[in-house]
Coordinates of C-alpha atoms in Angstrom, one line a residue:
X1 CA 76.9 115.2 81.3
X2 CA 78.2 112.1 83.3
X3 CA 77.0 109.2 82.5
X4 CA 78.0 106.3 85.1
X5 CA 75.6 103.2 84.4
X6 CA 73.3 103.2 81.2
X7 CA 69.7 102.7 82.4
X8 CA 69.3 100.9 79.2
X9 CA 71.9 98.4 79.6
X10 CA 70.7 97.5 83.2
X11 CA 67.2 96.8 82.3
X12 CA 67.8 94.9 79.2
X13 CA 69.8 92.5 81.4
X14 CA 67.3 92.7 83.9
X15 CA 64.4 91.3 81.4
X16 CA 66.6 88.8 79.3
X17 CA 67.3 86.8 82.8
X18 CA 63.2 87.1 83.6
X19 CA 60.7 84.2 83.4
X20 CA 58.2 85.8 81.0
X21 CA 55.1 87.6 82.0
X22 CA 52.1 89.4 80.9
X23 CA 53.5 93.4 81.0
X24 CA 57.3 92.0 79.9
X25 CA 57.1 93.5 76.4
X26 CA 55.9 96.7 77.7
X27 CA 58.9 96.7 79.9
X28 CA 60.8 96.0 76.5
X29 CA 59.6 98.9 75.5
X30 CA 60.7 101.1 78.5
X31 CA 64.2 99.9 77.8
X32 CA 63.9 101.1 74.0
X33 CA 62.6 104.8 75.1
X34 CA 65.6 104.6 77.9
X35 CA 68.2 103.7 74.8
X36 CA 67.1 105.9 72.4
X37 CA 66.8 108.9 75.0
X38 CA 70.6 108.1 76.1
X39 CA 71.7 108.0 72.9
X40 CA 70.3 111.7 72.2
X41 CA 72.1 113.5 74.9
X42 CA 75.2 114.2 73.1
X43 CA 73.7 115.7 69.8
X44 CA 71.1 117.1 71.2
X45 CA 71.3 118.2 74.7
X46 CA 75.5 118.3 76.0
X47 CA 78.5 119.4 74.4
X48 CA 80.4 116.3 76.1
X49 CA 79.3 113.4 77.5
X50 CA 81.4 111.3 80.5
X51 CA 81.6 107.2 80.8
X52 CA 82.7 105.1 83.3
X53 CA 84.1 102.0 80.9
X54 CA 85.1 101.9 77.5
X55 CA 82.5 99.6 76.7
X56 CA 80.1 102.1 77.6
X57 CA 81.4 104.2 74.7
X58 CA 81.5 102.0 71.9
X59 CA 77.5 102.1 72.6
X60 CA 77.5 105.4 71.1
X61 CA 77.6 105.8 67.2
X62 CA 81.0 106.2 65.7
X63 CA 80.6 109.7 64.3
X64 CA 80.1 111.0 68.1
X65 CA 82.8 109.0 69.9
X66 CA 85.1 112.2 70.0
X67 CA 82.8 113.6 72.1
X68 CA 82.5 110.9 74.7
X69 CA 85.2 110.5 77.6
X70 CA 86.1 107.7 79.9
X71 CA 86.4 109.2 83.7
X72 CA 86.8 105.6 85.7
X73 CA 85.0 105.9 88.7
X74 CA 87.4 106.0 91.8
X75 CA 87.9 105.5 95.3
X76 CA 88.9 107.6 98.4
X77 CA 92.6 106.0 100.1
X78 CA 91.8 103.7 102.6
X79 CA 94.1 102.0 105.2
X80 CA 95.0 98.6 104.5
X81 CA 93.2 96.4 106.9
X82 CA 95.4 93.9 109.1
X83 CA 95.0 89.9 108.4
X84 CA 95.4 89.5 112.2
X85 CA 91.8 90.7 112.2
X86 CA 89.8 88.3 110.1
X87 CA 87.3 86.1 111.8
X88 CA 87.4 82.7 110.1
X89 CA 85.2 81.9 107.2
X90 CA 83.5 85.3 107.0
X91 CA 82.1 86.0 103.8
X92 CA 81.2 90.0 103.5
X93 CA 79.1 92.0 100.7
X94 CA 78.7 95.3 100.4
X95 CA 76.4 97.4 98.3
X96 CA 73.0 99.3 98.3
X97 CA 70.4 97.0 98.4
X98 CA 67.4 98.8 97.0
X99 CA 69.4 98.5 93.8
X100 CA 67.7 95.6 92.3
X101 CA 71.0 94.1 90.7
X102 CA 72.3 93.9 94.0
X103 CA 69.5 92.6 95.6
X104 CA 69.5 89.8 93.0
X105 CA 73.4 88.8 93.9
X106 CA 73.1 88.4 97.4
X107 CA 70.0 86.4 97.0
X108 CA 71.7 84.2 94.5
X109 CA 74.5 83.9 96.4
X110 CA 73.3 82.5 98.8
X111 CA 70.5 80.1 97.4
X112 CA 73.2 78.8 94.8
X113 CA 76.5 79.5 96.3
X114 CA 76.3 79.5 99.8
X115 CA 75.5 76.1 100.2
X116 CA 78.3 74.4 98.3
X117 CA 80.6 76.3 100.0
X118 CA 79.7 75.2 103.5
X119 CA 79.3 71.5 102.2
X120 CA 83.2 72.0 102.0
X121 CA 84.4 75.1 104.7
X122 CA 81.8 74.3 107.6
X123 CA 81.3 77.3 109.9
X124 CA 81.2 79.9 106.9
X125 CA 79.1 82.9 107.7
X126 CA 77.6 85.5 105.1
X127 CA 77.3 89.4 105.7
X128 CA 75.4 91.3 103.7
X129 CA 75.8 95.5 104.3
X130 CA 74.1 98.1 102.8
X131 CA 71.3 100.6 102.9
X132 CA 67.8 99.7 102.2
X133 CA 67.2 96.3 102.2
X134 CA 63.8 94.9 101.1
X135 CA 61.8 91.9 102.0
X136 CA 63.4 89.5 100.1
X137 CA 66.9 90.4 101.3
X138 CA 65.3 90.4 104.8
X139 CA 64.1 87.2 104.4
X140 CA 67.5 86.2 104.0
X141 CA 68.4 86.7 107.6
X142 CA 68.7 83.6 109.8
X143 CA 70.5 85.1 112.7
X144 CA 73.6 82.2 112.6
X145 CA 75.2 82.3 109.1
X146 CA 73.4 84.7 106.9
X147 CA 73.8 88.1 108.2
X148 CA 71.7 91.0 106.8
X149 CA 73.5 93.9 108.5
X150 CA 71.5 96.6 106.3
X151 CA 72.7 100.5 107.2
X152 CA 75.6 100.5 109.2
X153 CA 77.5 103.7 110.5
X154 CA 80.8 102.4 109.7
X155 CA 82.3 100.0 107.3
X156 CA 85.7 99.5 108.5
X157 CA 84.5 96.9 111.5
X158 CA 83.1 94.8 108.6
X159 CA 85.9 94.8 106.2
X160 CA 88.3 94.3 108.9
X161 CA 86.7 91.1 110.2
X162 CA 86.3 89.8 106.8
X163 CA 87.9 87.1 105.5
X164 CA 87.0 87.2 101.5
X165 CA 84.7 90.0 99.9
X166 CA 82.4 88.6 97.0
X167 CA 80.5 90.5 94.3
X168 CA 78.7 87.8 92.6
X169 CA 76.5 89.9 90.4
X170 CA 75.0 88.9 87.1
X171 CA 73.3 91.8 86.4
X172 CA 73.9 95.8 86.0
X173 CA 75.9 98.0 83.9
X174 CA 78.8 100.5 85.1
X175 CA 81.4 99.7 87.0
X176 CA 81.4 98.3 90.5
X177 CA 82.6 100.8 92.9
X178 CA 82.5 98.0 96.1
X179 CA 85.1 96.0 94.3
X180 CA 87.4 99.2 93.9
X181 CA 86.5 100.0 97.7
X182 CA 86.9 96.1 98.5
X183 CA 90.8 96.2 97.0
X184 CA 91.9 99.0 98.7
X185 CA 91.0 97.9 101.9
X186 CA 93.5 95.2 100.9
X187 CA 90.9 92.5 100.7
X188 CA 90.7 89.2 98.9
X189 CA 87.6 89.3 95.9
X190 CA 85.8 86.9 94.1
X191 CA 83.5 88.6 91.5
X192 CA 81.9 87.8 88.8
X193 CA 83.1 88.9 85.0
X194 CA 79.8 91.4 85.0
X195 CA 81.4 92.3 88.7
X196 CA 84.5 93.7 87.8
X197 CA 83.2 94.8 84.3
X198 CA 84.8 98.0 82.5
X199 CA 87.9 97.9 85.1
X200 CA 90.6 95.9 83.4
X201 CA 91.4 93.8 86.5
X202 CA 92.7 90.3 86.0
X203 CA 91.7 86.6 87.5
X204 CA 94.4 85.6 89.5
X205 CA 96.2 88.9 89.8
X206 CA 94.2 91.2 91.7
X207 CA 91.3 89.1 92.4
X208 CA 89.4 86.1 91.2
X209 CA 86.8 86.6 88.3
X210 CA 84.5 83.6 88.4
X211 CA 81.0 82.8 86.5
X212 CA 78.6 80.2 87.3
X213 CA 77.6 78.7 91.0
X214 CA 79.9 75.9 90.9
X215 CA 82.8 78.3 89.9
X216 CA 82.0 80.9 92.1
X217 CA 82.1 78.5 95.1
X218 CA 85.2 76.7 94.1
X219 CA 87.0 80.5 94.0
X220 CA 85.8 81.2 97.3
X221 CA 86.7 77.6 98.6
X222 CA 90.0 77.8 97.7
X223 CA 90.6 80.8 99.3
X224 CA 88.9 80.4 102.6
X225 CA 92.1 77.7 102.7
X226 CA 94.7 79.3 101.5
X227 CA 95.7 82.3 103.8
X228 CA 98.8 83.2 101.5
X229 CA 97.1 83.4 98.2
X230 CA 94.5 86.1 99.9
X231 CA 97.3 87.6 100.9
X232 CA 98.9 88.1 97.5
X233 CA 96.0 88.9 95.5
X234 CA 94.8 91.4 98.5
X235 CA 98.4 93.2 98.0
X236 CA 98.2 93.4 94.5
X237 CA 94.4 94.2 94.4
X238 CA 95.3 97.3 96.4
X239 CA 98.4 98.0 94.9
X240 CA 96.7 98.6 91.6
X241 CA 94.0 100.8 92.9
X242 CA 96.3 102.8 94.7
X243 CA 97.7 103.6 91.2
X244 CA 95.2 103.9 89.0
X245 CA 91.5 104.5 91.0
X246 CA 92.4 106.9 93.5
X247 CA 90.0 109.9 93.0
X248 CA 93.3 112.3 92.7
X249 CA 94.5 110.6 90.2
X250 CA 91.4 110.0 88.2
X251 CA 90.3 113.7 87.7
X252 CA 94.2 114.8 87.3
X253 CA 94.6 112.0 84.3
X254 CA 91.1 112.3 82.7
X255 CA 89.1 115.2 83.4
X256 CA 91.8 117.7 82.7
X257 CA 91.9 116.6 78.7
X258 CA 87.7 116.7 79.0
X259 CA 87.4 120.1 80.3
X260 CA 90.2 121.5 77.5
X261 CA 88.5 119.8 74.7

């Protein structure tokens, strides 16, 4: 069984970041029947059992970690998009936004980020992709620098024109496949450290991990600026993904040993 994002996890971040309310322990409790039936699939039900992250797997009791694999999750190649093509001061985020962690980074974003960073890079405009988006992402939409794009047919147009990708999410569990897909477009990131969890990325090598509003906007000031350090992270970023997240390579290098174990 493959296992990409513990439902557990998810929701236990989900509630600890909640105001409280009258049904919150019985969504406690939810997250206590999701743990405990996650943590009975490998004795009881499969024979192995896949992660995406090794953080994932130390979950698991000791006595079962033999059984448990780490599969990364991994991209398709993409080609490397040209800097000629960036429209100023575009801000881009990608993601399905039915999924409630996602929903709660863009709104975030820009309530708490968004504004600091056009007190300091007038004219910067935010574009938010993905399928699904409910009322509150809606409601985000102004028409002039807060973009909801929803369901689009095709990406590339979006990536190309994008100046910085940002995945400021404070919530989830797996790994974040946007900032793989983000990087090998041979884009500049700012993500958060939940963001670009379980990939063993580096700040200031690949792309820039920031936590917190303040540091967040700082990250994506300085780069709106600096043409040349986008440039260098966005070489590296896809670089490394090339090498290690391509699907290719992922199933040759992991799920070979799963499969003869």
């Amino acid at each position: 069984v493959d296992v990409d994002d513990l439902e557990s996890v998810v929701l236990f971040r989900v509630l600890a970041r909640s105001p409280t309310y009258l049904s919150k322990p019985l969504q406690y409790l939810e997250g206590a029947k999701s743990w405990l039936y996650e943590r009975l699939l490998l004795p009881l039900r499969f024979h192995r059992l896949l992660v995406c992250k090794r953080e994932d797997r130390r979950l698991f009791a000791p006595g079962l970690r033999h059984k448990i694999f780490v599969v990364p999750n991994g991209v398709r190649p993409a080609p490397a998009c040209d800097p000629a093509d960036e429209a100023p001061s575009e801000l881009l985020f990608v993601g399905s936004l039915e999924y409630w962690p996602n929903e709660d980074a863009v709104t975030y974003f820009v309530r708490e980020v968004l504004p600091s960073i056009q007190a300091r890079h007038p004219g910067a405009r935010f574009t938010i992709v993905g399928a699904r988006p409910g009322d509150a992402v809606r409601r985000l939409h102004n028409g002039a620098d807060v973009i909801v794009a929803g369901s689009v047919p095709d990406l590339e147009p979006y990536y190309r024109r994008a100046t910085l990708v940002v995945v400021p999410m404070r919530l989830g569990g797996g790994t974040r496949i946007k900032v793989l897909e983000a990087l090998v477009h041979e884009k500049a990131l700012v993500t958060t450290s939940i963001g670009v969890e379980g990939l063993d990325l580096r700040s200031g090598d690949a792309l820039e991990i920031a936590d917190g509003a303040d540091a967040f906007a700082d990250a994506c000031v300085r780069l709106l600026g600096d043409a040349a350090a986008r440039r260098r992270l966005a070489e590296s970023g896809r670089e490394q993904v090339l090498e290690r997240f391509v699907w290719d390579a992922v199933l040759s290098a992991r799920l070979g040993a799963v499969l003869a174990s």
